[in-house]
Amino acid sequence: MQHDDVIWDVIGNRAFCSFKVKTKVQNFCRNEYNITGLCNRSSCPLANSQYATIREEKGQCFLYMKVIERAAFPARMWEKVKLSKNYEKALEQIDQNLIYWPRFIRHKCKQRFTKITQYLIRIRKLTLKRQRKLVPLSRKVEAREKRKEEKALIAAQLDNAIEKELLERLKQGTYGDIYNFPIHAFDKALEHQDEESETDSEEEEEEDDEDVGKKEFVAEDEIEESDLNHSHFDRVEEDESEEEMEEEPEASGSKGKMPLKGAVFRKKRAYVEIEYEQEMEPVPKSKAT
Amino acid sequence: MDVVEEHDIQDKHTKKKTKKPKKQPKPPHENGNDSMIEKTEPEHVDAPAEFSFPPTFSVSEIKNKQRRHLMFMKLKQEKRKQKVAIKKKKKKERDALGDKAPPKEVPKTIENQRVYDETTVNPEDEEVAFDEGTDEFSAYFNRLTNPKVLITTSDRPRGRTVRFCNQLATVIPDAHVYYRRGLALKKVIPQCIARGFTYLMVINEDRKVPNGMVLCHLPDGPTAHFKVSSVRLRKEMKRRGKDPTEHSPEVILNNFTTRLGHSMGRLFAALFPHDPQFVGRQVATFHNQRDFIFFRFHRYIFKNEKRVGIQELGPRFTLKLRSLQKGTFDSKFGEYEWVLKRHENDVCRRRFNL
């Protein structure tokens, strides 16, 4: 005989119940057949002979009813009824099966069934949306990769590589006439006399124009040649650089840099000119040929 | 014999440790003692003879940890000395020969020893040229389309990622940053195509730090998935220049040698407009080294025709290619052209794919 009150008195109030979870305000019941999840006199599956629940398995809802006659055989105690997938039909099924059962259990069963169907719908909706895939990282592998990256960075010597590439491009003339460094190209033309000479010849023509004015000077005053040419070049080069300066402020529009750059350019220009001066000697020879 | 020797040596060591360099006047060990105390003399030809270990001797067989440690240190010192001696000898020989000396040996590096990849592209390869004339990037390289980039993130980006996206948008001209509101990429892509974007860049984030990038070329182009590491934002750069201007930067692509590397190079090149504005003097570099692609953004200035100064602006990061997929983004049914398989690269340290 099942004495519900006695059972409840023991497990609910006095002694230990392994399914009971006590919190500060409330008690919960962890029994999987519990209909509400709370630890109450009316919700305890152990302390009620007449008891029913709804449980869900892989998207299928079942109505479980306790048959107290089989209390001695706990494995066979619960009877399972498969509920229809249609919500209304399932509710009717619950009503049919739990006819003449206490109001409380019928009501709670229906409530539980509603909740379950709602969360099943949500699961189906979520699976259609984007699912984030978590990829586990192995600490060892990550550390190894990090180390490899550091070594690769050292081996890369990025700054040097970039500078080399830029200078290569300058030599090949991808920048056109923006930068006026004709000397190197001039040397190349003298040494190799390759295809590069086509671009260099333009530069040579520019120099010719300059020379035309000065050639007379050179011929006449050979003693003061260096001084005169030097001073002349100073002025000419500065004019050129000034022209460049005027172009660039309009084009780039970055104001902070311009005056600095101009100063740099001018100083460097002066420096370059001295070398230029020395290189000018071969010019007459090439022109002769 | 061995035991006795060890014992004596041990004694000397302990005595040294107590900072009393007693010169023990034991004739058989005298030279050895000198060599121990006067470590600065590299060439002490007699000393190694004294301490030359019998051939079957191994440091690891000594059970006493302290003694073992001492013997090991001594072994190391001996080896170092020998190494220095060899070096000196070589240098002497080289000086003696003068001009006739054989050329200096080039040290082995991983780049030197790299396993030859059969997909390395030969510059004159016609097949590759033909492929590139008809692949997805041909539209860009034939100047039919201008690049337009959409930058977005994964869900709920944190501050660092957002800032990174913004800085990327300043580096790449004609780039737009959009907030990802939990949209599915497969739905985003047709909309992008409709609005004329050529690239979709998605920065993936993990633990408040960007760690992945999906770069999808839009009309029907390949999708590349990268692992992003070492992201440095502009604030964290030392000695950086002012913010980048609106000019189109030049692009430098280094070391993309294999067929896969080639397609990667084209992928990166197509991000930027065809004609760089040299007035801006800005350059974006993608440098491949051992399968890591380093991105840098600099401003350069030519001081003279032999020297150029560069100043780093802009963010920097490194990429590692994880997979290259043929169509637009479709992780389930996409056809993968190449996938990083770790065990392939673990076999040989000198094998690289890019």
XYZ file of C-alpha atoms in Angstrom:
643
model
C 0.000 0.000 0.000
C 1.221 3.414 -0.870
C 0.740 5.901 1.898
C 1.221 9.174 0.083
C 0.992 11.313 3.158
C 3.513 9.272 5.016
C 5.860 9.365 2.082
C 5.502 13.073 1.804
C 5.969 13.581 5.474
C 9.208 11.686 5.343
C 10.814 12.928 2.191
C 9.203 16.302 1.885
C 9.427 17.571 5.429
C 11.631 15.569 7.695
C 14.241 13.350 6.142
C 16.358 13.391 3.055
C 15.109 13.312 -0.532
C 17.790 12.858 -3.119
C 15.839 14.739 -5.774
C 15.318 17.819 -3.673
C 17.358 20.903 -4.412
C 17.147 23.529 -1.723
C 17.645 27.196 -2.474
C 17.146 30.192 -0.235
C 13.575 30.873 -1.293
C 12.361 27.716 -2.900
C 12.787 23.992 -3.250
C 13.162 22.305 -6.578
C 12.703 18.687 -7.528
C 15.147 17.082 -9.883
C 13.088 14.043 -10.570
C 12.746 13.652 -14.318
C 9.075 12.764 -14.048
C 8.177 15.854 -12.070
C 5.601 17.950 -13.825
C 6.355 21.409 -12.489
C 9.895 21.072 -11.280
C 9.124 22.349 -7.816
C 9.159 20.311 -4.662
C 5.555 20.407 -3.500
C 3.042 18.063 -1.934
C 1.086 18.006 -5.172
C 4.035 17.935 -7.563
C 6.068 15.192 -5.996
C 6.049 12.118 -8.224
C 6.977 9.902 -5.296
C 4.314 11.136 -2.925
C 1.372 10.980 -5.335
C -0.196 7.740 -6.412
C -2.130 9.335 -9.221
C 0.452 11.230 -11.304
C 1.080 12.140 -14.932
C 3.740 14.078 -16.861
C 4.634 15.179 -20.340
C 8.132 14.404 -21.501
C 9.823 15.062 -24.821
C 12.234 12.836 -26.654
C 13.930 13.889 -29.893
C 11.113 16.220 -30.803
C 8.353 13.738 -29.895
C 6.089 14.416 -26.896
C 4.779 11.626 -24.679
C 2.251 11.557 -21.888
C 3.498 9.479 -18.978
C 0.988 8.164 -16.472
C 1.876 6.465 -13.231
C 0.188 3.100 -12.623
C 0.358 2.743 -8.869
C -0.542 -0.968 -8.959
C 2.921 -1.570 -10.337
C 4.683 0.393 -7.663
C 6.698 -2.711 -6.888
C 8.107 -2.716 -10.421
C 9.459 0.792 -10.940
C 10.732 -0.001 -14.425
C 7.213 -0.739 -15.632
C 5.421 1.812 -13.511
C 5.076 4.572 -16.070
C 2.750 4.210 -19.047
C 3.652 6.074 -22.199
C 1.225 7.615 -24.684
C 2.581 9.172 -27.832
C 1.005 12.553 -28.447
C 0.071 13.843 -31.880
C 2.223 16.459 -33.548
C -0.815 18.621 -33.968
C -1.143 20.898 -30.973
C -4.946 20.808 -30.631
C -5.168 17.101 -31.235
C -2.514 16.501 -28.617
C -4.425 18.565 -26.096
C -7.511 16.480 -26.818
C -5.466 13.357 -26.343
C -4.294 14.580 -22.966
C -7.876 15.292 -22.005
C -9.031 11.881 -23.113
C -6.291 10.067 -21.272
C -6.560 12.086 -18.098
C -10.329 12.151 -17.921
C -11.525 11.944 -14.309
C -8.043 12.885 -13.095
C -7.532 15.753 -10.672
C -7.809 19.206 -12.167
C -4.335 20.146 -11.044
C -2.571 17.408 -12.930
C -4.576 17.900 -16.086
C -3.874 21.625 -16.044
C -0.201 21.283 -15.349
C 0.195 18.642 -18.028
C -1.301 20.909 -20.612
C 0.855 23.786 -19.483
C 3.961 21.694 -19.709
C 3.014 20.427 -23.105
C 2.536 23.985 -24.352
C 5.925 25.039 -23.095
C 7.596 22.058 -24.706
C 6.018 22.692 -28.098
C 7.108 26.311 -27.913
C 10.695 25.464 -27.295
C 10.684 22.847 -30.012
C 9.482 25.463 -32.473
C 12.276 27.777 -31.379
C 14.880 25.058 -31.877
C 13.661 24.467 -35.397
C 13.813 28.181 -36.158
C 17.298 28.588 -34.785
C 18.729 25.729 -36.789
C 17.717 27.586 -39.925
C 19.624 30.684 -38.906
C 23.410 31.087 -38.881
C 25.150 28.712 -36.579
C 28.460 29.666 -35.141
C 31.003 26.951 -35.496
C 33.521 26.777 -32.711
C 36.916 25.584 -33.797
C 39.158 24.382 -31.004
C 42.642 25.833 -30.876
C 45.506 23.740 -29.782
C 47.781 25.670 -27.484
C 50.889 23.931 -28.705
C 50.080 24.583 -32.307
C 49.319 28.206 -31.671
C 52.555 28.709 -29.792
C 54.460 27.035 -32.598
C 52.832 29.200 -35.209
C 53.572 32.318 -33.222
C 57.197 31.407 -32.999
C 57.383 30.640 -36.692
C 55.836 33.971 -37.430
C 58.404 35.794 -35.375
C 61.219 33.996 -37.111
C 59.694 34.694 -40.473
C 59.423 38.357 -39.595
C 63.088 38.512 -38.732
C 64.008 36.692 -41.904
C 61.850 38.963 -43.997
C 63.754 42.164 -43.260
C 60.758 44.123 -44.376
C 62.183 47.597 -44.308
C 65.089 46.649 -46.498
C 62.874 44.793 -48.900
C 60.507 47.716 -49.256
C 63.293 50.214 -49.730
C 64.926 48.029 -52.321
C 61.704 47.652 -54.212
C 61.064 51.373 -54.185
C 64.528 52.140 -55.450
C 64.104 49.525 -58.154
C 60.942 51.224 -59.254
C 62.636 54.567 -59.262
C 65.412 53.204 -61.427
C 63.018 51.656 -63.842
C 61.270 54.931 -64.204
C 57.805 54.042 -63.019
C 57.657 57.399 -61.325
C 58.281 59.264 -64.494
C 59.428 62.815 -64.102
C 58.354 63.466 -60.579
C 61.718 62.913 -59.025
C 64.622 64.649 -60.643
C 67.531 62.376 -59.976
C 69.055 62.151 -63.389
C 72.599 61.329 -62.374
C 72.272 57.665 -61.776
C 70.324 57.115 -64.916
C 72.939 59.095 -66.720
C 75.666 56.853 -65.422
C 73.736 53.816 -66.491
C 73.379 55.231 -69.948
C 77.077 55.797 -70.182
C 77.970 52.387 -68.903
C 75.424 50.152 -70.557
C 73.817 52.082 -73.394
C 70.769 49.843 -73.231
C 67.093 50.481 -73.631
C 67.345 52.759 -70.646
C 69.074 55.237 -72.844
C 65.702 56.142 -74.355
C 64.455 57.569 -71.096
C 67.834 59.020 -70.343
C 68.047 60.782 -73.634
C 65.098 62.902 -72.596
C 66.950 63.857 -69.496
C 70.016 64.517 -71.537
C 68.039 66.871 -73.693
C 66.962 68.751 -70.652
C 70.544 69.071 -69.627
C 71.397 70.164 -73.126
C 69.036 73.050 -72.756
C 70.774 74.057 -69.614
C 74.139 73.603 -71.185
C 73.336 75.645 -74.207
C 73.226 78.698 -72.071
C 76.380 77.756 -70.243
C 78.511 76.242 -72.909
C 79.738 79.617 -73.879
C 80.729 80.247 -70.310
C 82.746 77.089 -70.149
C 84.538 77.822 -73.361
C 85.438 81.351 -72.447
C 86.354 81.252 -68.830
C 88.032 77.985 -68.249
C 89.813 79.055 -65.100
C 86.737 80.139 -63.271
C 84.722 77.378 -64.848
C 84.117 75.471 -61.671
C 83.107 78.488 -59.619
C 80.824 79.929 -62.215
C 79.162 76.697 -63.067
C 78.792 75.889 -59.440
C 77.022 79.150 -58.670
C 74.944 78.915 -61.790
C 73.850 75.447 -60.989
C 72.913 76.548 -57.536
C 70.517 79.068 -58.914
C 69.167 76.815 -61.603
C 68.626 73.891 -59.312
C 66.939 76.053 -56.759
C 64.605 77.370 -59.397
C 63.724 73.863 -60.385
C 63.127 72.832 -56.833
C 60.965 75.882 -56.302
C 58.871 74.917 -59.261
C 58.446 71.489 -57.827
C 57.486 72.931 -54.502
C 54.766 74.982 -56.118
C 53.343 71.967 -57.863
C 53.289 69.694 -54.927
C 51.499 71.861 -52.350
C 48.629 72.189 -54.755
C 48.513 68.536 -55.511
C 48.893 66.861 -52.160
C 47.342 69.403 -49.887
C 49.012 68.124 -46.752
C 50.244 71.301 -45.261
C 52.329 70.245 -42.351
C 54.861 68.405 -44.409
C 55.483 70.823 -47.198
C 57.836 73.392 -45.707
C 59.930 70.644 -44.170
C 60.150 68.796 -47.395
C 61.130 71.926 -49.185
C 63.945 72.539 -46.800
C 65.094 68.968 -47.096
C 64.944 69.160 -50.828
C 66.885 72.370 -50.946
C 69.598 71.183 -48.661
C 69.905 67.937 -50.476
C 69.871 69.772 -53.740
C 72.852 71.794 -52.769
C 74.663 68.670 -51.794
C 73.848 66.950 -55.015
C 74.966 69.818 -57.078
C 78.534 69.465 -56.017
C 78.638 65.932 -57.260
C 76.842 66.980 -60.380
C 79.510 69.448 -60.967
C 82.121 66.737 -61.086
C 80.072 64.548 -63.350
C 79.640 67.246 -65.908
C 83.104 66.774 -67.337
C 82.330 63.705 -69.415
C 79.439 65.551 -71.093
C 81.456 67.366 -73.725
C 83.199 64.122 -74.631
C 79.930 62.284 -75.306
C 78.634 65.207 -77.306
C 81.720 65.144 -79.443
C 81.032 61.548 -80.389
C 91.332 6.851 -13.702
C 88.168 8.537 -14.704
C 86.821 8.635 -11.228
C 90.001 10.105 -9.873
C 90.080 12.709 -12.565
C 86.516 13.672 -11.982
C 87.088 13.895 -8.301
C 90.034 16.194 -8.711
C 88.226 18.358 -11.182
C 85.280 18.481 -8.884
C 87.508 19.624 -6.071
C 88.949 22.362 -8.177
C 85.526 23.510 -9.133
C 84.328 23.621 -5.581
C 87.388 25.520 -4.636
C 86.719 27.964 -7.391
C 83.233 28.382 -6.191
C 84.419 29.399 -2.767
C 86.360 32.098 -4.565
C 89.770 30.876 -3.606
C 91.575 30.269 -6.825
C 94.298 28.197 -5.306
C 96.828 27.289 -7.860
C 97.377 23.751 -6.910
C 100.957 22.886 -7.760
C 100.141 19.415 -8.955
C 102.318 18.834 -11.975
C 100.035 16.553 -13.954
C 97.116 18.914 -13.595
C 98.920 22.170 -13.778
C 98.088 23.021 -17.313
C 94.549 22.009 -16.792
C 94.270 24.236 -13.802
C 95.563 27.168 -15.717
C 93.076 26.597 -18.409
C 90.303 26.542 -15.880
C 91.223 29.775 -14.198
C 92.375 31.766 -17.178
C 89.411 31.399 -19.381
C 90.313 34.336 -21.532
C 93.060 32.442 -23.314
C 91.371 30.879 -26.238
C 94.236 28.868 -27.589
C 95.547 26.641 -24.938
C 96.489 23.671 -26.943
C 97.761 21.739 -23.972
C 94.651 22.139 -21.887
C 92.248 20.209 -24.084
C 94.652 17.311 -24.089
C 94.479 17.170 -20.334
C 90.746 17.335 -20.276
C 90.003 15.352 -23.386
C 87.377 12.969 -22.283
C 87.753 9.339 -23.032
C 85.704 8.512 -26.084
C 83.138 6.374 -24.292
C 82.475 9.022 -21.692
C 79.156 10.776 -21.686
C 78.140 13.559 -19.384
C 74.695 12.127 -18.890
C 75.981 9.055 -17.139
C 77.071 10.870 -14.005
C 74.464 10.358 -11.354
C 75.315 13.270 -9.165
C 73.450 16.285 -10.459
C 75.890 18.889 -9.335
C 78.851 17.098 -10.745
C 77.012 16.321 -13.923
C 76.150 19.973 -14.334
C 79.742 20.982 -13.806
C 81.027 18.449 -16.289
C 78.501 19.622 -18.812
C 79.554 23.217 -18.380
C 83.109 22.215 -18.896
C 82.211 20.296 -21.986
C 80.493 23.338 -23.351
C 83.441 25.530 -22.646
C 85.731 23.122 -24.408
C 83.517 23.080 -27.437
C 83.337 26.820 -27.525
C 87.053 27.112 -27.328
C 87.514 24.681 -30.143
C 85.045 26.569 -32.224
C 86.863 29.835 -31.701
C 90.150 28.167 -32.500
C 88.802 26.812 -35.758
C 87.458 30.181 -36.685
C 90.757 31.869 -36.053
C 92.567 29.302 -38.085
C 90.230 29.772 -40.975
C 90.562 33.489 -40.815
C 94.327 33.178 -40.872
C 94.199 30.925 -43.874
C 91.881 33.266 -45.637
C 94.104 36.242 -44.976
C 97.131 34.297 -46.062
C 95.557 33.413 -49.372
C 94.348 36.916 -49.915
C 92.672 37.194 -53.261
C 92.962 33.538 -54.038
C 90.873 32.597 -51.057
C 87.796 30.576 -51.890
C 84.582 32.565 -51.720
C 82.893 32.828 -48.372
C 80.440 30.077 -47.724
C 76.848 31.181 -47.677
C 75.139 30.075 -44.478
C 72.159 27.805 -44.860
C 68.858 29.473 -44.279
C 65.393 28.125 -44.528
C 64.888 30.146 -47.670
C 68.001 28.616 -49.192
C 67.027 25.139 -48.229
C 63.450 25.468 -49.296
C 62.043 22.372 -50.887
C 61.423 23.173 -54.513
C 57.726 23.496 -55.111
C 56.706 22.179 -58.476
C 53.993 24.758 -58.786
C 56.490 27.596 -58.822
C 55.525 29.969 -61.547
C 57.995 30.601 -64.295
C 57.700 34.181 -65.531
C 57.387 33.086 -69.122
C 54.919 30.330 -68.466
C 52.241 30.588 -71.119
C 49.728 28.410 -69.423
C 49.771 30.575 -66.360
C 49.535 33.690 -68.470
C 46.566 32.258 -70.289
C 44.911 31.251 -67.022
C 45.379 34.701 -65.648
C 43.922 36.240 -68.730
C 40.678 34.428 -68.172
C 40.345 34.067 -64.430
C 38.120 35.985 -62.074
C 40.564 38.852 -61.734
C 40.907 39.455 -65.424
C 38.091 41.958 -65.232
C 40.094 44.040 -62.829
C 43.379 43.671 -64.649
C 41.778 44.612 -67.909
C 40.503 47.752 -66.265
C 36.890 46.889 -66.615
C 36.040 47.281 -62.943
C 37.169 49.509 -60.150
C 37.653 48.030 -56.750
C 35.039 48.746 -54.145
C 35.471 47.055 -50.825
C 32.944 46.302 -48.122
C 34.479 45.742 -44.714
C 32.479 44.155 -41.959
C 33.013 42.027 -38.891
C 31.556 39.011 -37.199
C 28.714 39.469 -34.730
C 29.012 41.956 -31.943
C 32.450 43.357 -32.616
C 34.480 44.798 -29.789
C 36.356 48.074 -29.799
C 39.628 46.789 -31.123
C 38.075 45.119 -34.088
C 35.984 48.138 -34.889
C 39.006 50.386 -34.809
C 40.919 47.973 -36.945
C 38.158 48.010 -39.530
C 38.105 51.756 -39.577
C 41.826 51.958 -40.072
C 41.674 49.413 -42.839
C 39.084 51.542 -44.505
C 41.480 54.491 -44.540
C 44.223 52.367 -46.014
C 42.156 50.925 -48.830
C 40.647 53.602 -51.006
C 36.946 53.268 -51.671
C 36.294 51.011 -48.719
C 33.118 51.115 -46.678
C 32.645 49.756 -43.198
C 29.237 48.329 -42.384
C 27.966 47.037 -39.093
C 27.047 43.403 -39.219
C 23.684 42.977 -37.643
C 23.724 39.243 -37.399
C 23.211 38.892 -41.121
C 24.055 35.735 -42.943
C 26.920 36.168 -45.378
C 25.150 34.238 -48.049
C 22.391 36.810 -47.977
C 24.781 39.730 -47.804
C 26.658 38.710 -50.914
C 23.878 39.149 -53.486
C 23.118 42.554 -52.022
C 26.749 43.550 -52.320
C 26.871 42.444 -55.899
C 23.759 44.443 -56.593
C 25.412 47.559 -55.214
C 28.535 47.129 -57.228
C 31.006 45.985 -54.640
C 33.966 43.981 -55.854
C 35.265 42.752 -52.537
C 33.774 41.600 -49.281
C 36.104 41.552 -46.308
C 34.896 40.057 -43.050
C 37.081 40.395 -39.991
C 36.390 37.652 -37.537
C 36.845 38.314 -33.883
C 37.638 36.172 -30.899
C 38.004 37.375 -27.338
C 37.962 41.015 -28.305
C 40.760 40.643 -30.808
C 40.593 40.190 -34.572
C 41.855 36.779 -35.506
C 40.491 35.860 -38.895
C 39.654 37.374 -42.225
C 37.452 36.202 -45.023
C 38.214 37.937 -48.278
C 35.677 37.298 -50.967
C 36.019 38.589 -54.483
C 32.557 39.446 -55.473
C 31.038 38.763 -58.790
C 31.875 35.069 -58.493
C 35.380 35.184 -57.328
C 37.468 33.093 -55.001
C 37.057 33.309 -51.267
C 40.160 33.273 -49.169
C 40.109 32.604 -45.473
C 43.069 33.879 -43.474
C 44.251 33.715 -39.965
C 45.084 37.225 -38.767
C 47.696 37.781 -36.114
C 49.872 40.512 -34.663
C 47.482 43.333 -35.339
C 48.970 46.699 -34.466
C 46.698 49.666 -34.611
C 47.950 53.105 -35.419
C 48.170 54.182 -31.832
C 50.519 51.376 -30.987
C 53.049 52.140 -33.679
C 56.260 53.728 -32.702
C 57.600 56.620 -34.707
C 54.663 56.651 -37.000
C 53.699 59.330 -39.426
C 50.513 61.260 -39.702
C 47.332 59.687 -40.894
C 47.206 58.394 -44.440
C 45.726 60.709 -47.002
C 43.127 59.880 -49.580
C 45.608 59.133 -52.322
C 45.686 55.692 -53.823
C 48.714 53.876 -52.530
C 51.146 51.860 -54.536
C 51.209 48.161 -53.973
C 54.229 45.967 -53.419
C 53.830 42.209 -53.575
C 56.913 40.268 -52.529
C 57.744 36.612 -52.791
C 54.589 35.208 -54.227
C 56.240 32.500 -56.233
C 54.024 29.458 -56.519
C 50.817 29.191 -58.469
C 48.842 29.591 -55.287
C 50.987 32.509 -54.300
C 50.348 34.059 -57.667
C 46.611 33.935 -57.254
C 47.025 35.376 -53.782
C 49.046 38.201 -55.192
C 46.364 38.990 -57.705
C 43.783 38.837 -54.976
C 45.598 41.491 -53.003
C 46.426 43.607 -55.989
C 42.799 43.818 -57.006
C 41.934 45.472 -53.707
C 43.575 48.707 -54.754
C 42.846 51.028 -57.659
C 44.830 50.526 -60.838
C 46.692 53.787 -60.921
C 48.484 54.725 -57.780
C 48.835 58.401 -57.126
C 52.527 58.896 -56.740
C 51.929 62.294 -55.257
C 50.680 60.656 -52.116
C 53.896 58.708 -51.705
C 52.132 55.930 -49.906
C 52.841 52.292 -50.383
C 51.063 49.186 -49.145
C 53.211 46.101 -48.950
C 52.211 42.469 -48.871
C 55.352 40.519 -48.166
C 55.254 36.751 -48.117
C 57.816 34.987 -45.997
C 57.491 31.320 -45.146
C 53.767 31.354 -45.796
C 53.167 34.357 -43.581
C 51.983 37.451 -45.411
C 53.070 40.628 -43.674
C 51.096 43.739 -44.430
C 52.677 47.133 -43.944
C 51.663 50.617 -44.929
C 54.360 53.234 -45.348
C 54.978 56.694 -46.596
C 58.216 57.008 -48.506
C 60.451 59.851 -49.535
C 63.381 59.678 -51.888
C 66.325 61.456 -50.375
C 68.452 60.870 -53.401
C 68.497 58.248 -56.061
C 70.228 55.802 -53.808
C 68.396 56.293 -50.568
C 64.803 56.273 -49.631
C 63.293 56.909 -46.247
C 60.162 55.137 -45.187
C 57.872 55.959 -42.358
C 55.268 53.566 -41.171
C 51.699 54.784 -40.994
C 48.678 52.730 -40.787
C 47.910 49.407 -39.249
C 50.053 46.356 -39.642
C 49.054 42.740 -39.470
C 50.110 39.307 -40.635
C 48.000 36.862 -42.549
C 48.258 33.163 -42.961
C 46.199 31.559 -45.642
C 43.917 28.853 -44.333
C 41.820 28.003 -47.307
C 41.030 29.148 -50.782
C 37.602 28.372 -52.100
C 36.500 28.662 -55.651
C 33.142 30.432 -55.661
C 31.793 33.030 -53.302
C 31.519 32.228 -49.654
C 29.940 28.840 -49.098
C 31.555 26.829 -46.389
C 29.347 23.771 -46.782
C 29.087 23.195 -50.472
C 31.955 25.247 -51.751
C 34.676 23.757 -53.819
C 37.970 24.243 -52.065
C 40.936 24.895 -54.237
C 43.383 24.658 -51.378
C 43.086 23.947 -47.690
C 45.793 24.243 -45.083
C 46.547 20.819 -43.736
C 48.846 21.034 -40.811
C 50.258 17.560 -41.086
C 51.460 18.256 -44.593
C 53.638 21.079 -43.432
C 54.712 19.375 -40.248
C 56.510 16.706 -42.214
C 59.105 19.010 -43.693
C 60.141 22.258 -42.127
C 61.299 23.690 -45.384
C 58.193 23.208 -47.424
C 55.995 26.191 -48.063
C 52.931 26.732 -50.158
C 52.851 30.351 -51.107
